[in-house]
Each structure stands twice: as C-alpha cells, then as structure tokens.
Amino acid sequence: MGMNRKNILEKLKNEAEFDVLVIGGGATGLGVALDAISRGYRVALVEKVDFGKGTSSKATKLLHGGVRYLQNGDVALVIEALKEREFVLTQAPHLSRIQKFVIPHYTHWQGWYYWAGLKTYDILSGAKSLGVTRKISKDETLEILPNLKQKGLKGGIEYTDGQFDDTRLCIDLVSTINRTGGAVLNYCELDSFLYDESDKINGGIVKDGMTGELFEVRSKSVVNATGVFAEQTMALESNDTDIKIVPARGSHIVLDRSFLQSDEAIMIPKTSDGRVLFLVPWHNVVIAGTTDVVSPELTMEPKATDQEINFILDNAAEYLEKKPTREDILSTFAGLRPLAAPKREGKKSKEISRSHKVIISNAGLVSVLGGKWTTFRKMGEDAIDKIIKKGMLPNRESRSEETVIYNGTPKSNDTYIHPKLPYNWSEIEKYIKEELVETAEDLLCRRTRCILLHKQATMEVLDEVIQLIAKIKDHDEVWQGKQRLAFAEVAKNY
Ligand SMILES: Cc1cc2nc3c(=O)[nH]c(=O)nc-3n(C[C@H](O)[C@H](O)[C@H](O)COP(=O)(O)OP(=O)(O)OC[C@H]3O[C@@H](n4cnc5c(N)ncnc54)[C@H](O)[C@@H]3O)c2cc1C
C-alpha cells in the first residue's frame, strides 16, 4: 500500500484535532514527527514544497559526530551525534553504511596531532565505535588512495565514520510515519496560525499548493521546523524573538571515481580557509566539499558560486596526483546551514554552536533550530519532551530509537533508465505511484539522486520520465511542456 495524496489530504482536513502539527518536511520536521508518532500521538506534517527540498537534500551525507567540533571542545555535542550515528546505521541500514576516511599528513607532527584527535573521537564513540583509528605508513596510505599527492607525504590516519543518503532518508521517514497512521504531506504550506480564546496557538491554516485551497488543521501543539526559514515562520506569529538565523552556504562538486580510485574517503583537515574538506565516495561518484560562506540571501535554490567551485577544485588539487578541472565536474549542489545565533552577538558562522535549540514562544509556538542531519531523531525527541514539560501533551515515552525505518528502495532487475544512472524503470514507476511525486524534480532530484549523480544523463532521460509521470498521473501535453521548462530551470542550480 503506497501513499496517496487524496487520502492524506482528507485526513488532514477531517481530523478534529491532532496532537502535533509539524511545519516543514526536512530532517528536523521529520525527526519531530517520527518521535511523536513513536509515542502514539496523532501527527500531521505539512511541507511547503517537497520533502528535503530545503537543506536536507544538500548535505555532505556524513553520519558523524563531527571531528572538527572536538577542536572547539564541544564534547557533549560529539557524543550525542555519535550515538545518533549508530541509530541511523542500525534502523536504516539500507540507506547508510560505515565509511573509512584517511587524513593524509605531510609532516610527522601533523600525523601525531590528528592521531591524538581521532583517538579521542574513538574513545568518545565508546561501545558505538565503528572501527579503530590507525596510523598508517606512506606506502599503505598510497595503496589505499593511489591518487593522493606523493611528494612530501609522510603517512595517514585512518578512521571510521558513517555515510547516508540524505534525501532518501527523508522519503523513507515520510513512508514510515504515514504507514504508522501519520498525515505527512508535501505541497502544503502553513499560511497562518490559529489561536484559541486565550491567544495560544492551536493549529494553522494550510494552503494546498496543488489547488490553492485553504483549510484549517487543529492541533494541541505546533512545531516550527522550517530550517533557514524558521525566523520567517516565527514572524507569522510575533516579531519579538531573540534568535536570528544566519544562513551559511555550503557547496559541493561531484566528480567521477577516478579522482579517488578507492572505497575510502579523504579528509583534508585544513584548507586554505582553515576548514575541513571531504572527498567521499557516494554511489558511483565522489562528492567533494564543502565551503562555508555567509549568505545574506534566503533562498530555496542556493547555487554554488564560481569562487566556491574554484576553491574546492584548488584545495582538492593540492592533495591529488590526477587533478580535477572544471570539465570534470558532473554536477554541483549547495545548501544553506540553518545556524541559530542569539540576535545580540555578531558571530562568524564557523563560531556559532552547531547544537540545536528548542524554544517555545508566549503563544506556544515550538521552534526547533540549528542542529544537523545526524541528530535529527534526538532533536525530535527533545522537542516533544519540551512540549510535554510545558503541559501541552500528556506524558508518553519516546520509542523513536526502536523504530525501524521503512525501506522504499527494493531492487529489481528491470532495464536501467540510462547507462550512467543506477535506477531502473520499475523503481521509477514505484516511486511515482507510491511516494507522493508531483513533479519531474521530485523524482529526479529526491526520489532518485539522478541530478547529483550525472546531470547530463539526467537531462537525456528527462522527456521519457515526464511522459511516464504524465501517463501514471493522467497529465496532458501542456503539463508536460511546463515540467520540461521547470526542470531545465532547476537543473541550472546543480
Ligand atoms: C552544505 C551542508 C552540508 C551538510 N552536511 C551535513 C552532513 O554531512 N551531516 C550532517 O549530519 N549534517 C549536515 N548538514 C546539516 C543538515 O543538512 C541540516 O542541519 C538539516 O538538513 C536541516 O534540516 P531542517 O529540516 O532543519 O531544514 P530544511 O531541510 O531546510 O527543511 C525546512 C523545510 O521547511 C519548509 N518550509 C518552509 N516554510 C514553510 C511553510 N510556511 N510551510 C511548510 N513548510 C515550510 C521548506 O520547504 C523546507 O523543506 C549540512 C548542511 C549543509 C548546508
């Protein structure tokens, strides 16, 4: 049984009162909805565009404690994230895996420094450690990573972390929650809040993005999980908040595997701007990134700038024998970090704490801010705990840690849609029928990862894919023409 827009809409409209209404269908909102449904609450979630359309499809795709946060002494944050890394690896094994990383070093001193840092990371992982950190010789480093720059190389530190498919996790979370009785729907935007007689928020007016229809959804609690748009959502209710969202853009480039020639990833601990840069194998490609640029522009479609692309290429080239050039880029993608900072202090994005915050306004709007993908479940649990503490819901124990995440990606032996794309036609058909696909973009950017894996190949299958969606969903030629134009526009951002 798949998910059907009509049924979910009816549920949203007909339920007299939900326990939790979540605004935003990215990692944070889905974490809240997952935790709420695990406690047996009645849960609704509305997403303005598509699940993961915001930052949650643009991550570096690492399940990690964040080695670099150790440098800032943020030990509690690292321990929490390491525990959550384990949660995703065990409850969504079809979307996550253990990944080995090597930090190459070019002085002996660096080698010992990184070794000490990663040994600490191991110790903090405790029983959840995925593998022992090793100091490896120059020869072994080159055996593992033959394309690494040889001149001056002294050796490497090999450590272990996790990796996952961010957007597929969004989609499979939606299925998990809807299959457990939730009402989670895309193309539904929170338009404004509803209030009871004592001016407390008790729901929202939601706009169906497919028809423009407005309808009311009543709920005992309402959670704002709108990422970089959280401040805007708060402003629908009150302008009096202490928190400011500082969007910081991070960009990536996608290269073919010849630039890594390995199943292990490279972690460059210090680029020319002092950040870390990853080159990670993912599906049949390599993701290289990321950058950190404060972005004054709040947009749904951030785009990697030429400057950022050059920065990644230059820093990667510093460490590689076969150096990537512009022509080698298969795709690019950029996301905005939803960093939450107190309004008063002006901090650089690198310095703002990565830990999440849950705040509740006077009218009762619960906002979940900051955080990262890896900790999405814990962020949800913390939000619901806080709602219970405030007396908005009766106390029920969280069971989200035990929830197995639905696998919506079974493999079959049908023909591939393109020699360069790892999807076949029966998978595509299943996604269209069962996963709330409304546009070619939903399918090619988020049900599958075609656009990230190979932009050119994706453009080559576009027509056929649009025709299939039209056939299944009964759309006419005009709709198909519009989809072609809309997708060409979106593809410019990759
Ligand atoms: C470049 C980059 C790399 C990263 N890499 C990693 C990584 O490797 N590992 C990791 O753990 N974390 C990583 N992160 C962090 C992680 O991606 C984010 O913390 C997380 O995705 C944020 O999710 P979110 O749900 O808060 O925001 P979003 O995913 O942006 O979701 C918010 C949603 O709210 C919706 N919305 C807005 N307004 C409304 C409205 N009025 N009504 C309904 N819906 C609305 C939007 O459409 C959007 O889909 C990375 C972040 C960036 C930017």
PDB file of N, CA and C in Angstrom, residues 245-306:
ATOM      1  N   ILE A 245      18.456  33.606  12.498  1.00  0.00           N
ATOM      2  CA  ILE A 245      19.012  32.547  11.660  1.00  0.00           C
ATOM      3  C   ILE A 245      20.064  33.165  10.747  1.00  0.00           C
ATOM      4  N   VAL A 246      21.256  32.605  10.794  1.00  0.00           N
ATOM      5  CA  VAL A 246      22.344  33.090   9.942  1.00  0.00           C
ATOM      6  C   VAL A 246      22.586  32.029   8.871  1.00  0.00           C
ATOM      7  N   PRO A 247      22.026  32.203   7.671  1.00  0.00           N
ATOM      8  CA  PRO A 247      22.233  31.158   6.668  1.00  0.00           C
ATOM      9  C   PRO A 247      23.681  31.164   6.182  1.00  0.00           C
ATOM     10  N   ALA A 248      24.322  30.013   6.222  1.00  0.00           N
ATOM     11  CA  ALA A 248      25.703  29.899   5.729  1.00  0.00           C
ATOM     12  C   ALA A 248      25.696  28.857   4.625  1.00  0.00           C
ATOM     13  N   ARG A 249      26.103  29.270   3.416  1.00  0.00           N
ATOM     14  CA  ARG A 249      26.037  28.351   2.281  1.00  0.00           C
ATOM     15  C   ARG A 249      27.217  27.391   2.270  1.00  0.00           C
ATOM     16  N   GLY A 250      26.920  26.142   1.936  1.00  0.00           N
ATOM     17  CA  GLY A 250      27.967  25.145   1.751  1.00  0.00           C
ATOM     18  C   GLY A 250      27.760  24.528   0.386  1.00  0.00           C
ATOM     19  N   SER A 251      28.821  24.494  -0.425  1.00  0.00           N
ATOM     20  CA  SER A 251      28.694  23.945  -1.780  1.00  0.00           C
ATOM     21  C   SER A 251      29.538  22.692  -1.942  1.00  0.00           C
ATOM     22  N   HIS A 252      29.139  21.884  -2.907  1.00  0.00           N
ATOM     23  CA  HIS A 252      29.868  20.647  -3.218  1.00  0.00           C
ATOM     24  C   HIS A 252      30.020  20.540  -4.724  1.00  0.00           C
ATOM     25  N   ILE A 253      31.032  19.766  -5.144  1.00  0.00           N
ATOM     26  CA  ILE A 253      31.094  19.366  -6.550  1.00  0.00           C
ATOM     27  C   ILE A 253      31.089  17.837  -6.602  1.00  0.00           C
ATOM     28  N   VAL A 254      30.591  17.308  -7.709  1.00  0.00           N
ATOM     29  CA  VAL A 254      30.541  15.858  -7.884  1.00  0.00           C
ATOM     30  C   VAL A 254      31.495  15.485  -9.013  1.00  0.00           C
ATOM     31  N   LEU A 255      32.349  14.491  -8.745  1.00  0.00           N
ATOM     32  CA  LEU A 255      33.364  14.058  -9.723  1.00  0.00           C
ATOM     33  C   LEU A 255      33.236  12.558  -9.947  1.00  0.00           C
ATOM     34  N   ASP A 256      33.892  12.049 -11.008  1.00  0.00           N
ATOM     35  CA  ASP A 256      33.815  10.596 -11.153  1.00  0.00           C
ATOM     36  C   ASP A 256      34.870   9.924 -10.265  1.00  0.00           C
ATOM     37  N   ARG A 257      34.736   8.610 -10.113  1.00  0.00           N
ATOM     38  CA  ARG A 257      35.527   7.890  -9.109  1.00  0.00           C
ATOM     39  C   ARG A 257      37.029   7.865  -9.413  1.00  0.00           C
ATOM     40  N   SER A 258      37.423   8.223 -10.638  1.00  0.00           N
ATOM     41  CA  SER A 258      38.853   8.164 -10.965  1.00  0.00           C
ATOM     42  C   SER A 258      39.663   9.165 -10.134  1.00  0.00           C
ATOM     43  N   PHE A 259      38.984  10.141  -9.531  1.00  0.00           N
ATOM     44  CA  PHE A 259      39.721  11.108  -8.714  1.00  0.00           C
ATOM     45  C   PHE A 259      39.983  10.591  -7.304  1.00  0.00           C
ATOM     46  N   LEU A 260      39.399   9.451  -6.989  1.00  0.00           N
ATOM     47  CA  LEU A 260      39.627   8.855  -5.681  1.00  0.00           C
ATOM     48  C   LEU A 260      40.279   7.478  -5.843  1.00  0.00           C
ATOM     49  N   GLN A 261      39.775   6.711  -6.812  1.00  0.00           N
ATOM     50  CA  GLN A 261      40.281   5.348  -7.076  1.00  0.00           C
ATOM     51  C   GLN A 261      40.313   4.509  -5.814  1.00  0.00           C
ATOM     52  N   SER A 262      39.293   4.663  -4.983  1.00  0.00           N
ATOM     53  CA  SER A 262      39.300   3.979  -3.692  1.00  0.00           C
ATOM     54  C   SER A 262      37.889   3.945  -3.112  1.00  0.00           C
ATOM     55  N   ASP A 263      37.656   2.990  -2.207  1.00  0.00           N
ATOM     56  CA  ASP A 263      36.384   2.998  -1.471  1.00  0.00           C
ATOM     57  C   ASP A 263      36.513   3.816  -0.191  1.00  0.00           C
ATOM     58  N   GLU A 264      37.744   4.252   0.092  1.00  0.00           N
ATOM     59  CA  GLU A 264      37.925   5.073   1.297  1.00  0.00           C
ATOM     60  C   GLU A 264      37.894   6.553   0.909  1.00  0.00           C
ATOM     61  N   ALA A 265      37.515   7.389   1.874  1.00  0.00           N
ATOM     62  CA  ALA A 265      37.373   8.816   1.620  1.00  0.00           C
ATOM     63  C   ALA A 265      38.625   9.558   2.075  1.00  0.00           C
ATOM     64  N   ILE A 266      38.808  10.762   1.543  1.00  0.00           N
ATOM     65  CA  ILE A 266      39.917  11.605   2.008  1.00  0.00           C
ATOM     66  C   ILE A 266      39.323  12.724   2.858  1.00  0.00           C
ATOM     67  N   MET A 267      39.938  12.974   3.989  1.00  0.00           N
ATOM     68  CA  MET A 267      39.558  14.133   4.780  1.00  0.00           C
ATOM     69  C   MET A 267      40.763  15.064   4.821  1.00  0.00           C
ATOM     70  N   ILE A 268      40.569  16.247   4.258  1.00  0.00           N
ATOM     71  CA  ILE A 268      41.645  17.243   4.275  1.00  0.00           C
ATOM     72  C   ILE A 268      41.364  18.149   5.474  1.00  0.00           C
ATOM     73  N   PRO A 269      42.198  18.089   6.494  1.00  0.00           N
ATOM     74  CA  PRO A 269      41.824  18.736   7.744  1.00  0.00           C
ATOM     75  C   PRO A 269      41.946  20.259   7.730  1.00  0.00           C
ATOM     76  N   LYS A 270      42.739  20.789   6.839  1.00  0.00           N
ATOM     77  CA  LYS A 270      42.894  22.246   6.847  1.00  0.00           C
ATOM     78  C   LYS A 270      43.071  22.768   5.434  1.00  0.00           C
ATOM     79  N   THR A 271      42.004  23.412   4.918  1.00  0.00           N
ATOM     80  CA  THR A 271      42.091  24.003   3.585  1.00  0.00           C
ATOM     81  C   THR A 271      42.672  25.410   3.719  1.00  0.00           C
ATOM     82  N   SER A 272      42.751  26.113   2.590  1.00  0.00           N
ATOM     83  CA  SER A 272      43.327  27.463   2.623  1.00  0.00           C
ATOM     84  C   SER A 272      42.509  28.426   3.488  1.00  0.00           C
ATOM     85  N   ASP A 273      41.228  28.094   3.787  1.00  0.00           N
ATOM     86  CA  ASP A 273      40.474  28.984   4.685  1.00  0.00           C
ATOM     87  C   ASP A 273      40.311  28.366   6.084  1.00  0.00           C
ATOM     88  N   GLY A 274      41.068  27.309   6.343  1.00  0.00           N
ATOM     89  CA  GLY A 274      41.099  26.763   7.704  1.00  0.00           C
ATOM     90  C   GLY A 274      39.987  25.769   8.010  1.00  0.00           C
ATOM     91  N   ARG A 275      39.162  25.409   7.015  1.00  0.00           N
ATOM     92  CA  ARG A 275      38.100  24.441   7.259  1.00  0.00           C
ATOM     93  C   ARG A 275      38.536  23.041   6.855  1.00  0.00           C
ATOM     94  N   VAL A 276      37.620  22.077   7.012  1.00  0.00           N
ATOM     95  CA  VAL A 276      37.944  20.738   6.520  1.00  0.00           C
ATOM     96  C   VAL A 276      37.275  20.556   5.156  1.00  0.00           C
ATOM     97  N   LEU A 277      37.865  19.687   4.332  1.00  0.00           N
ATOM     98  CA  LEU A 277      37.262  19.377   3.035  1.00  0.00           C
ATOM     99  C   LEU A 277      37.229  17.859   2.901  1.00  0.00           C
ATOM    100  N   PHE A 278      36.088  17.340   2.461  1.00  0.00           N
ATOM    101  CA  PHE A 278      35.949  15.899   2.290  1.00  0.00           C
ATOM    102  C   PHE A 278      35.898  15.538   0.808  1.00  0.00           C
ATOM    103  N   LEU A 279      36.492  14.396   0.479  1.00  0.00           N
ATOM    104  CA  LEU A 279      36.259  13.785  -0.839  1.00  0.00           C
ATOM    105  C   LEU A 279      35.747  12.385  -0.529  1.00  0.00           C
ATOM    106  N   VAL A 280      34.456  12.168  -0.759  1.00  0.00           N
ATOM    107  CA  VAL A 280      33.833  10.945  -0.266  1.00  0.00           C
ATOM    108  C   VAL A 280      33.187  10.163  -1.401  1.00  0.00           C
ATOM    109  N   PRO A 281      33.472   8.850  -1.483  1.00  0.00           N
ATOM    110  CA  PRO A 281      32.771   8.050  -2.498  1.00  0.00           C
ATOM    111  C   PRO A 281      31.295   7.937  -2.113  1.00  0.00           C
ATOM    112  N   TRP A 282      30.435   8.105  -3.082  1.00  0.00           N
ATOM    113  CA  TRP A 282      28.994   8.051  -2.805  1.00  0.00           C
ATOM    114  C   TRP A 282      28.321   7.519  -4.067  1.00  0.00           C
ATOM    115  N   HIS A 283      27.546   6.441  -3.971  1.00  0.00           N
ATOM    116  CA  HIS A 283      27.050   5.741  -5.165  1.00  0.00           C
ATOM    117  C   HIS A 283      28.251   5.525  -6.102  1.00  0.00           C
ATOM    118  N   ASN A 284      28.119   5.899  -7.388  1.00  0.00           N
ATOM    119  CA  ASN A 284      29.255   5.669  -8.294  1.00  0.00           C
ATOM    120  C   ASN A 284      30.078   6.943  -8.545  1.00  0.00           C
ATOM    121  N   VAL A 285      29.957   7.933  -7.641  1.00  0.00           N
ATOM    122  CA  VAL A 285      30.680   9.198  -7.840  1.00  0.00           C
ATOM    123  C   VAL A 285      31.474   9.571  -6.586  1.00  0.00           C
ATOM    124  N   VAL A 286      32.102  10.757  -6.638  1.00  0.00           N
ATOM    125  CA  VAL A 286      32.805  11.294  -5.470  1.00  0.00           C
ATOM    126  C   VAL A 286      32.211  12.667  -5.161  1.00  0.00           C
ATOM    127  N   ILE A 287      31.843  12.889  -3.909  1.00  0.00           N
ATOM    128  CA  ILE A 287      31.367  14.211  -3.501  1.00  0.00           C
ATOM    129  C   ILE A 287      32.526  14.946  -2.848  1.00  0.00           C
ATOM    130  N   ALA A 288      32.811  16.145  -3.341  1.00  0.00           N
ATOM    131  CA  ALA A 288      33.879  16.953  -2.740  1.00  0.00           C
ATOM    132  C   ALA A 288      33.279  18.238  -2.184  1.00  0.00           C
ATOM    133  N   GLY A 289      33.533  18.508  -0.924  1.00  0.00           N
ATOM    134  CA  GLY A 289      33.024  19.738  -0.314  1.00  0.00           C
ATOM    135  C   GLY A 289      33.314  19.730   1.160  1.00  0.00           C
ATOM    136  N   THR A 290      33.034  20.779   1.828  1.00  0.00           N
ATOM    137  CA  THR A 290      32.152  21.836   1.438  1.00  0.00           C
ATOM    138  C   THR A 290      32.766  23.176   1.773  1.00  0.00           C
ATOM    139  N   THR A 291      32.050  24.240   1.442  1.00  0.00           N
ATOM    140  CA  THR A 291      32.502  25.598   1.737  1.00  0.00           C
ATOM    141  C   THR A 291      31.662  26.163   2.879  1.00  0.00           C
ATOM    142  N   ASP A 292      31.931  27.372   3.280  1.00  0.00           N
ATOM    143  CA  ASP A 292      31.163  27.999   4.357  1.00  0.00           C
ATOM    144  C   ASP A 292      31.147  29.505   4.109  1.00  0.00           C
ATOM    145  N   VAL A 293      30.096  29.968   3.458  1.00  0.00           N
ATOM    146  CA  VAL A 293      30.022  31.371   3.057  1.00  0.00           C
ATOM    147  C   VAL A 293      28.732  31.956   3.619  1.00  0.00           C
ATOM    148  N   VAL A 294      28.837  32.998   4.420  1.00  0.00           N
ATOM    149  CA  VAL A 294      27.614  33.606   4.942  1.00  0.00           C
ATOM    150  C   VAL A 294      26.812  34.127   3.762  1.00  0.00           C
ATOM    151  N   SER A 295      25.540  33.716   3.722  1.00  0.00           N
ATOM    152  CA  SER A 295      24.717  34.065   2.576  1.00  0.00           C
ATOM    153  C   SER A 295      23.590  34.975   3.036  1.00  0.00           C
ATOM    154  N   PRO A 296      23.635  36.224   2.655  1.00  0.00           N
ATOM    155  CA  PRO A 296      22.564  37.116   3.087  1.00  0.00           C
ATOM    156  C   PRO A 296      21.239  36.751   2.422  1.00  0.00           C
ATOM    157  N   GLU A 297      21.318  36.033   1.307  1.00  0.00           N
ATOM    158  CA  GLU A 297      20.111  35.726   0.545  1.00  0.00           C
ATOM    159  C   GLU A 297      19.457  34.447   1.071  1.00  0.00           C
ATOM    160  N   LEU A 298      18.186  34.562   1.447  1.00  0.00           N
ATOM    161  CA  LEU A 298      17.448  33.406   1.949  1.00  0.00           C
ATOM    162  C   LEU A 298      16.684  32.816   0.771  1.00  0.00           C
ATOM    163  N   THR A 299      17.171  31.701   0.247  1.00  0.00           N
ATOM    164  CA  THR A 299      16.536  31.178  -0.957  1.00  0.00           C
ATOM    165  C   THR A 299      16.358  29.673  -0.872  1.00  0.00           C
ATOM    166  N   MET A 300      15.374  29.173  -1.606  1.00  0.00           N
ATOM    167  CA  MET A 300      15.124  27.751  -1.678  1.00  0.00           C
ATOM    168  C   MET A 300      16.114  27.100  -2.638  1.00  0.00           C
ATOM    169  N   GLU A 301      16.739  27.913  -3.505  1.00  0.00           N
ATOM    170  CA  GLU A 301      17.608  27.389  -4.566  1.00  0.00           C
ATOM    171  C   GLU A 301      19.003  27.993  -4.494  1.00  0.00           C
ATOM    172  N   PRO A 302      19.768  27.719  -3.432  1.00  0.00           N
ATOM    173  CA  PRO A 302      21.123  28.245  -3.402  1.00  0.00           C
ATOM    174  C   PRO A 302      21.967  27.578  -4.493  1.00  0.00           C
ATOM    175  N   LYS A 303      22.952  28.278  -4.966  1.00  0.00           N
ATOM    176  CA  LYS A 303      23.758  27.769  -6.082  1.00  0.00           C
ATOM    177  C   LYS A 303      25.225  27.974  -5.732  1.00  0.00           C
ATOM    178  N   ALA A 304      26.037  26.968  -6.057  1.00  0.00           N
ATOM    179  CA  ALA A 304      27.478  27.094  -5.822  1.00  0.00           C
ATOM    180  C   ALA A 304      28.025  28.196  -6.717  1.00  0.00           C
ATOM    181  N   THR A 305      28.781  29.148  -6.145  1.00  0.00           N
ATOM    182  CA  THR A 305      29.346  30.220  -6.962  1.00  0.00           C
ATOM    183  C   THR A 305      30.638  29.721  -7.627  1.00  0.00           C
ATOM    184  N   ASP A 306      31.087  30.452  -8.669  1.00  0.00           N
ATOM    185  CA  ASP A 306      32.342  30.104  -9.340  1.00  0.00           C
ATOM    186  C   ASP A 306      33.488  30.093  -8.339  1.00  0.00           C
TER     187      ASP A 306
END
